[in-house]
Short mmCIF file of C-alpha atoms in Angstrom, two decimals:
data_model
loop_
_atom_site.label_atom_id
_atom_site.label_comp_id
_atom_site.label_asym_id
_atom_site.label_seq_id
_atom_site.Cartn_x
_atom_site.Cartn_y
_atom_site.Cartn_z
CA UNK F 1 30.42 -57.64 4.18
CA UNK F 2 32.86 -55.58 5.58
CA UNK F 3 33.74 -53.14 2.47
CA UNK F 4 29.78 -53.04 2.12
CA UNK F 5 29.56 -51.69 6.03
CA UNK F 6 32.79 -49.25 5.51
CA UNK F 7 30.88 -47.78 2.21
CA UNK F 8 27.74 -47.63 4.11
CA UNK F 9 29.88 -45.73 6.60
CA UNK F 10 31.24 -42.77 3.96
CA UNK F 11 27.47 -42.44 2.19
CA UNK F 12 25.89 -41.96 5.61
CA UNK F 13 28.74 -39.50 6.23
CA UNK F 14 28.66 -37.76 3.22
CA UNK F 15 24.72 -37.12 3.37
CA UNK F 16 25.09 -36.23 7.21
CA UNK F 17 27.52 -33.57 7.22
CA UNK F 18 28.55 -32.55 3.12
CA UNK F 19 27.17 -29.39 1.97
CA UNK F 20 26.61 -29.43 -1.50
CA UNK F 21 25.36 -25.86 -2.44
CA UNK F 22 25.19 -23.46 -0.52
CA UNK F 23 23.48 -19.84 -0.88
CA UNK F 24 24.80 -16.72 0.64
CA UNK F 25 21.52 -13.94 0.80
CA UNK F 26 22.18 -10.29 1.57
CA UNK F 27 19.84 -7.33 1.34
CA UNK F 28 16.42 -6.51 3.02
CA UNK F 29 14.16 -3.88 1.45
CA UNK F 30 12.93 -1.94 4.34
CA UNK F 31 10.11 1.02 2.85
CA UNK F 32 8.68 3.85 4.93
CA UNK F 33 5.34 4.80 2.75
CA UNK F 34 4.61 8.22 3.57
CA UNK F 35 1.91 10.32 3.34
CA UNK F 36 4.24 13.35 1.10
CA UNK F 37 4.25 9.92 -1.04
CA UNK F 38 0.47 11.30 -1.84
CA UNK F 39 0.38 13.80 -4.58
CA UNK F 40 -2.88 15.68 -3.52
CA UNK F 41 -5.73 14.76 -0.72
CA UNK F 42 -8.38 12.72 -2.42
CA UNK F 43 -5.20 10.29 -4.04
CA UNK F 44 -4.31 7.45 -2.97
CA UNK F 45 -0.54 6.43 -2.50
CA UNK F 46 1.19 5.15 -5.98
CA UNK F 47 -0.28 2.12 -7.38
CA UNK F 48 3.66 0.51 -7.66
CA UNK F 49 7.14 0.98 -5.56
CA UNK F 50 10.02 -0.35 -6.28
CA UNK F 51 12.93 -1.14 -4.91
CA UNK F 52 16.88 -0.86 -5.95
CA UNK F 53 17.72 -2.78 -8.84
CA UNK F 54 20.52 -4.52 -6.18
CA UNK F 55 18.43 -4.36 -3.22
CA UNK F 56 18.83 -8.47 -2.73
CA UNK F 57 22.54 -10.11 -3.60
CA UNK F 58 22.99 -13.73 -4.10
CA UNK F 59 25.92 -15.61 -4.46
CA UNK F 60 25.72 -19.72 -5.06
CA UNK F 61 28.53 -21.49 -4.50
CA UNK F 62 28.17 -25.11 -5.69
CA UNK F 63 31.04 -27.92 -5.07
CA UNK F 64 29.99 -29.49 -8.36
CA UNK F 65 30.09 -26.62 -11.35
CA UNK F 66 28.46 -28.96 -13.68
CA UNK F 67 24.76 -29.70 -12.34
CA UNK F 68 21.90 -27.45 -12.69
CA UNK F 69 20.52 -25.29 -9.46
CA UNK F 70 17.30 -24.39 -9.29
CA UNK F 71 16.50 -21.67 -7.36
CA UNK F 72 13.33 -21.25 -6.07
CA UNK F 73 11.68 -18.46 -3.79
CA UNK F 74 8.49 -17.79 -1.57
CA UNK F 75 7.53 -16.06 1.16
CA UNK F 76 6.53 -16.49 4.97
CA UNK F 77 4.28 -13.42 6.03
CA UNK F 78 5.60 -12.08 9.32
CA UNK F 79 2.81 -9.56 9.25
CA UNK F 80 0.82 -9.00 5.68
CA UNK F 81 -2.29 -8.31 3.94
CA UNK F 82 -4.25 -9.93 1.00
CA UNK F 83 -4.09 -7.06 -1.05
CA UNK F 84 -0.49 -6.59 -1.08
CA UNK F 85 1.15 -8.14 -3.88
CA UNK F 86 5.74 -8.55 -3.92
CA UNK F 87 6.84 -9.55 -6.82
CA UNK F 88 10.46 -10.34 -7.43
CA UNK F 89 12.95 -10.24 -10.77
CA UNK F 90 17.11 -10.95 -11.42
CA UNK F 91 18.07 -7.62 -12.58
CA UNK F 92 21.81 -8.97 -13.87
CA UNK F 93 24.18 -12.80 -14.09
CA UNK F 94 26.30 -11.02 -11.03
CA UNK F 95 29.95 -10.08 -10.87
CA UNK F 96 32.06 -12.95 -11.15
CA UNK F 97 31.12 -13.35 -15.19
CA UNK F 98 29.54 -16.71 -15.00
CA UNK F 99 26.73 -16.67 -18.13
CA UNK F 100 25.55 -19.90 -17.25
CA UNK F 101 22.26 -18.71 -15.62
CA UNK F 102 18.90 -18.81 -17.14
CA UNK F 103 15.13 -16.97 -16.34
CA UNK F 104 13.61 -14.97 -13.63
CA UNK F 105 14.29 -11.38 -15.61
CA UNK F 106 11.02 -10.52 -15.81
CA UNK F 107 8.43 -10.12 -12.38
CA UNK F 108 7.17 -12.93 -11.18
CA UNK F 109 4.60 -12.53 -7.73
CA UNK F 110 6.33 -14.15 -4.43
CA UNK F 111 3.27 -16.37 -2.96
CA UNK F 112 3.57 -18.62 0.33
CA UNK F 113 4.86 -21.40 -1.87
CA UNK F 114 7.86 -22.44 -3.45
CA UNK F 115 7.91 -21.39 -7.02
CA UNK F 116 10.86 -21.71 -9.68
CA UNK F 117 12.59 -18.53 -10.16
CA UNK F 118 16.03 -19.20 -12.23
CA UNK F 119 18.39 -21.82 -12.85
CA UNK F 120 21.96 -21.68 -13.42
CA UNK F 121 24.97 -23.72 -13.63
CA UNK F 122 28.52 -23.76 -11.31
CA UNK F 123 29.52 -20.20 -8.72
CA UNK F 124 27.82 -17.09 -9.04
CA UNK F 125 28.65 -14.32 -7.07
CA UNK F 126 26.31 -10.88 -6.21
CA UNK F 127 23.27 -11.77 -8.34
CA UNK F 128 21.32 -8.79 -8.27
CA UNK F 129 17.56 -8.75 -7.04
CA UNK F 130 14.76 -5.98 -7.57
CA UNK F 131 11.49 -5.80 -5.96
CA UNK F 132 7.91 -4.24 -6.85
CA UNK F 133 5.37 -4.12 -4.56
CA UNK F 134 1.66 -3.29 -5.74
CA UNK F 135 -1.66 -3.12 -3.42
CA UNK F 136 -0.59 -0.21 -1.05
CA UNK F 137 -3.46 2.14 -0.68
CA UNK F 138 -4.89 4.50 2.28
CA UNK F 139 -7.45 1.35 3.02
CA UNK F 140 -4.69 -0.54 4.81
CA UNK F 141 -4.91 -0.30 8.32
CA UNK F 142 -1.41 1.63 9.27
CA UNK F 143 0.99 -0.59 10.70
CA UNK F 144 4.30 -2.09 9.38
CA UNK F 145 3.95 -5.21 6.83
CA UNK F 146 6.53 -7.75 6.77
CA UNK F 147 7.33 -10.70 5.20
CA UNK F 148 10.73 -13.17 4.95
CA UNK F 149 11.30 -13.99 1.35
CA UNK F 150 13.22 -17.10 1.32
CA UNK F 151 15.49 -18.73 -1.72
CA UNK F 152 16.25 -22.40 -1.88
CA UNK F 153 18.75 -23.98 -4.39
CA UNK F 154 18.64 -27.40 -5.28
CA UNK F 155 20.73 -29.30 -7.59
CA UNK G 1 22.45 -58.52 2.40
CA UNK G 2 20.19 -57.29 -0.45
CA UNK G 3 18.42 -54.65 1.90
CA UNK G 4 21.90 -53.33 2.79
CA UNK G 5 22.82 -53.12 -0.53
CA UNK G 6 19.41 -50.88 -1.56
CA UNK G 7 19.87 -48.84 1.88
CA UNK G 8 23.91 -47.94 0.59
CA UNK G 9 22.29 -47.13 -3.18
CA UNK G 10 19.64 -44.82 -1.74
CA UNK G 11 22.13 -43.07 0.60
CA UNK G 12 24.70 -42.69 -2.52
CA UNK G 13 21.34 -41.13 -4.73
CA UNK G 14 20.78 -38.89 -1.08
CA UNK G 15 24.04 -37.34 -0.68
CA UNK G 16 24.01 -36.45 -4.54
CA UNK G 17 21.27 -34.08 -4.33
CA UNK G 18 22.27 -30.76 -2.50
CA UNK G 19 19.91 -27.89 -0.92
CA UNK G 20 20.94 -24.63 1.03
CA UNK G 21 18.28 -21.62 1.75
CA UNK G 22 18.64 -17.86 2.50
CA UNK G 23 16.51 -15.31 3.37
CA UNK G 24 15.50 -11.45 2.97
CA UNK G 25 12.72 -9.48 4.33
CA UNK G 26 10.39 -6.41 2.81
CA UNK G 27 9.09 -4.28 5.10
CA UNK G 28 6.64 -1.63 4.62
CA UNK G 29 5.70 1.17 7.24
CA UNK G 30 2.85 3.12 6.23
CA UNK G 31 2.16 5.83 7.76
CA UNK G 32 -0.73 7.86 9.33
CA UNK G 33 -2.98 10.26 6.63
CA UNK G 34 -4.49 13.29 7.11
CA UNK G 35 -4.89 15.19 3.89
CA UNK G 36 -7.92 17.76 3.12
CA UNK G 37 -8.92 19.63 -0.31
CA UNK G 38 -11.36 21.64 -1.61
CA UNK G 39 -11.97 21.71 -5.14
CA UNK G 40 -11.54 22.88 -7.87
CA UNK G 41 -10.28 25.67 -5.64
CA UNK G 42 -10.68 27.86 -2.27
CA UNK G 43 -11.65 30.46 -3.84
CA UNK G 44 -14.50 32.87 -2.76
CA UNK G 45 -18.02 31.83 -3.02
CA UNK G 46 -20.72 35.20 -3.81
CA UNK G 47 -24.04 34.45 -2.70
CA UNK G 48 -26.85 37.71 -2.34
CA UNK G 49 -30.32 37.80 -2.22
CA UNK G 50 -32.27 40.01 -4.83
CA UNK G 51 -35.86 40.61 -5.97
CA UNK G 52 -36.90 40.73 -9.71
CA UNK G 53 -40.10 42.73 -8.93
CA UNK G 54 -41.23 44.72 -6.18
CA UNK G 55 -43.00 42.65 -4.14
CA UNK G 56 -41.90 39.75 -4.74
CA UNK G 57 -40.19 37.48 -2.39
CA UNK G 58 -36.40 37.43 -2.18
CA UNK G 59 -34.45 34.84 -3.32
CA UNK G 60 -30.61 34.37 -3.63
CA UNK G 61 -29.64 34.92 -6.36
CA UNK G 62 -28.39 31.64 -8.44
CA UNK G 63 -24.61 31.45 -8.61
CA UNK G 64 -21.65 29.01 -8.62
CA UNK G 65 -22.30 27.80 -4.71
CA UNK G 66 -20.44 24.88 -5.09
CA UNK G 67 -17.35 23.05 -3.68
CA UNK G 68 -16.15 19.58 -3.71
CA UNK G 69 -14.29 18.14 -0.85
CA UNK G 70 -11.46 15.34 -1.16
CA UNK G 71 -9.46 13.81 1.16
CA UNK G 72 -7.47 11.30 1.99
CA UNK G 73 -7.36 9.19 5.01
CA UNK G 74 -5.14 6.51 7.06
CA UNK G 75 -5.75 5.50 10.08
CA UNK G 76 -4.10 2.49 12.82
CA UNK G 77 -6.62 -0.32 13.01
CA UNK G 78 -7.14 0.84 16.86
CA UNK G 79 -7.46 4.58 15.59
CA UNK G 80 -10.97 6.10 16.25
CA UNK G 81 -12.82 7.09 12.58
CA UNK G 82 -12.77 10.34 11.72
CA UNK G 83 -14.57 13.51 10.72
CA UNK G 84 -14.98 16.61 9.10
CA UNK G 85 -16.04 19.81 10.60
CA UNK G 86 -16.96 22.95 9.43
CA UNK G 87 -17.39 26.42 11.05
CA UNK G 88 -17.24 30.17 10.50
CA UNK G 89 -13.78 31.64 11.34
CA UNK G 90 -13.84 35.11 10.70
CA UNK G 91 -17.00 37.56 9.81
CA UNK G 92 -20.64 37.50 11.14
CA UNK G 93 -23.76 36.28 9.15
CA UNK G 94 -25.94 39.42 8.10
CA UNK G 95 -29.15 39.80 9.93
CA UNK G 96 -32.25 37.91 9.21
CA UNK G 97 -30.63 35.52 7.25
CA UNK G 98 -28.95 32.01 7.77
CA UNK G 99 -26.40 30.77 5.72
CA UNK G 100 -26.57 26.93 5.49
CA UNK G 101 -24.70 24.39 3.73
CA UNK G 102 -25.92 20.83 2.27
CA UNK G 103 -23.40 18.30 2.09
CA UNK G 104 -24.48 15.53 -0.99
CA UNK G 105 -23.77 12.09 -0.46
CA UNK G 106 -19.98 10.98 -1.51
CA UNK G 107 -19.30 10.05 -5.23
CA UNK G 108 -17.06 9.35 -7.77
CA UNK G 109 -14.04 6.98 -7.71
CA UNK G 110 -13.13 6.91 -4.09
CA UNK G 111 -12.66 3.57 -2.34
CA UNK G 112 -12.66 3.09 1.64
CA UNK G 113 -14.51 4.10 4.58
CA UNK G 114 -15.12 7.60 3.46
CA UNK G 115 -17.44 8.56 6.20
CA UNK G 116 -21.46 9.53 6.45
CA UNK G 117 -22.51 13.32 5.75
CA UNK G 118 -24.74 15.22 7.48
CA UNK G 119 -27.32 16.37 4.88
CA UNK G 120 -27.32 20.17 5.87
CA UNK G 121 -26.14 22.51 8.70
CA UNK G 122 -27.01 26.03 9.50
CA UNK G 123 -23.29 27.47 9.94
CA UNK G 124 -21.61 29.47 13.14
CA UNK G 125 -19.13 30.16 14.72
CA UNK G 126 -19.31 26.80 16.14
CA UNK G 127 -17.80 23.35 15.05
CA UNK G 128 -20.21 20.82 13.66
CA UNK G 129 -19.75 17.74 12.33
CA UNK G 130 -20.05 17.56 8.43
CA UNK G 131 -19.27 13.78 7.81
CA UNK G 132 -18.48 11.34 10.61
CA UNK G 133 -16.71 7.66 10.50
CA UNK G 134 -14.50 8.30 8.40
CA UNK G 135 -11.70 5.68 8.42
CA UNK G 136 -8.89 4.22 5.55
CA UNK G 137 -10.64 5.78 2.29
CA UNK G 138 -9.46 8.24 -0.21
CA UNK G 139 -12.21 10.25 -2.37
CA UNK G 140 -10.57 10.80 -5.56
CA UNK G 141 -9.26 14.01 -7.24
CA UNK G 142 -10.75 17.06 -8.24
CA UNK G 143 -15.01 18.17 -9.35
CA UNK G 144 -17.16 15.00 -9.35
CA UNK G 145 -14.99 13.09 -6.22
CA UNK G 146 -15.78 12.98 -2.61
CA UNK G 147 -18.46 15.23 -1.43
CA UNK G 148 -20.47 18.43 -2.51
CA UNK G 149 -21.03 21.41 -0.86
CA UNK G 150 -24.01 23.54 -1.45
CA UNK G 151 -23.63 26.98 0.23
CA UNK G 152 -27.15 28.74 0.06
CA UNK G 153 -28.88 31.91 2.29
CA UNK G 154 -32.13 31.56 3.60
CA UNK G 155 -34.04 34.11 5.68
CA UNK G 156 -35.49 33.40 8.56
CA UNK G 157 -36.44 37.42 9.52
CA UNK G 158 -37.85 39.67 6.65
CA UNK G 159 -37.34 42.29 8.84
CA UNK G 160 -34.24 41.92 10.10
CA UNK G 161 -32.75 42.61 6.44
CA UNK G 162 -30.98 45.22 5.18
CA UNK G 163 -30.41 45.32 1.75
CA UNK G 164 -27.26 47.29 1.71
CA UNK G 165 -25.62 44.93 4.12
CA UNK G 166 -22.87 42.59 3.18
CA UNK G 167 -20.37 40.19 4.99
CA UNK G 168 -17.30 38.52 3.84
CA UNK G 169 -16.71 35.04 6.06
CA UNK G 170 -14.04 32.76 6.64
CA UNK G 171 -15.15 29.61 6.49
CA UNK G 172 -12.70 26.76 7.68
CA UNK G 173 -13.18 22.92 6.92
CA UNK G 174 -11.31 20.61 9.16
CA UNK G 175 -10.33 17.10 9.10
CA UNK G 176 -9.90 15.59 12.74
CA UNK G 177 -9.51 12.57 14.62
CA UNK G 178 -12.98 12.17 17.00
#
């Protein structure tokens, strides 16, 4: 009974205050869309921007190298509009030469819920984010859009 | 004893799994529009009035009296719409006649609030109001977009004319917040 209560004691522990994975996010993409971005009066603004190639870093640093992540992203719309459209893609592995990572090199659109982006397996350092937004036209009401992209990894 | 047993399991499966989140955020400031066009250029219109017989009334003579107006427009939500005037900057209209200008209704592959024209205007030296309310709209590029102009002479005093007069005016469009 008591070695039952004393392992009781280290799971509760463990679950309370262990970290297992943890995910380090740098890089906002901040846009001023401007009206030299119009090419002649009658246009409307491009039909695509995107951003740097690196504009988003993240580095996921696991304490067990041998399970899967998933990482996952969505958004939560600080101030937005239906017809804009962010899309997000994994432009490279990152720096510190770990292969072990798998999808999300192609554009995939951010919604307002959790969707699967890549998986990969043990640390990765600086993996390298690009962004495309579509749906910016004249129409919009001018004011500044926002939204918080947020990535989750699970393992 | 048994419950404890499950509650230590399902703690042990728990503190397996791991999760961590970050976060970025994409911002986008657009800005205010204002953007104004003629096309397919502002070039000089020629309009004159001639008779083919004596006699006979005169009418202007048929010529390329056309323009097409784009623009482009973007506005804050709490903005007032829009509008374009039009007025004669420089140069006086020859006696006896008026020279007026017929706005058609917009066309082509704009999208937005691109305003409501005023069907036609006898021009001066004053500003009037050629399309009103506009707001967030862009007409499209170039001949067939947006709006037509028809520039035309009409006289209003047969005796008033004198055939060897002629004018050159400035005419000047102008895109303004109301």
């Amino acid at each position: 009974m008591r070695n039952l209560i004393f392992i009781a004691f280290l799971a509760i522990s463990n679950t309370l205050f262990s970290q297992n994975i943890t995910i380090t996010v740098t890089g906002n993409w901040m846009k001023t869309i401007a009206a030299s971005d119009i090419s002649e009066a009658g246009n409307d603004y491009p039909t695509t921007y995107e951003s740097n190639a690196n504009q988003t870093l993240l580095t996921i640093n696991p304490v067990n190298n041998n399970k899967q992540i998933i990482v996952y992203v969505k958004r939560s719309d600080i101030a937005w509009h239906n017809n804009l459209n962010l899309k997000v893609k994994r432009t490279a592995n990152g720096t510190n030469g770990n292969t072990a990572i798998t999808g999300g090199l192609i554009y995939q659109t951010i919604t307002n819920l959790n969707a699967n982006f890549f998986t990969c397996v043990g640390y990765h350092t600086f993996i390298p984010l690009q962004y495309e937004i579509t749906g910016i036209s004249v129409v919009l009401p001018v004011q500044s859009y926002s939204t918080e992209i947020m990535y989750t990894v699970m393992h | 004893m048994k419950k404890l047993i499950y509650i230590i399991c399902g703690l042990c499966a728990i503190s397996s799994f791991g999760q961590s989140q970050g976060s970025a955020n994409a911002t986008f400031n657009l800005s205010q529009v204002a953007m104004l066009d003629l096309e397919p250029d502002n070039s000089t219109l020629t309009l004159s009035l001639a008779t083919n017989e004596a006699g006979e009334k005169a009418a202007m003579v048929t010529a390329n009296n056309k323009k097409w107006l784009n623009f482009s427009s973007a506005v804050l939500s709490t903005a007032a719409a829009r509008s374009i005037s039009v007025k004669i900057d420089g140069g006086q209209v020859p006696s006896g006649i008026y020279l007026k200008m017929s706005t058609s209704n917009v066309m082509g592959i704009g999208q937005g609030l691109r305003g409501t024209p005023v069907q036609v205007l006898t021009l001066s030296s004053a500003s009037q109001t050629i399309i009103s309310n506009i707001r967030g709209a862009y007409t499209g590029d170039g001949i067939g977009n947006g709006y037509e102009l028809t520039y035309y002479l009409e006289i209003f005093d047969y005796k008033l004319l004198d055939f060897n007069q002629s004018a050159a005016l400035s005419i000047s469009l102008t895109l303004t917040d109301l």
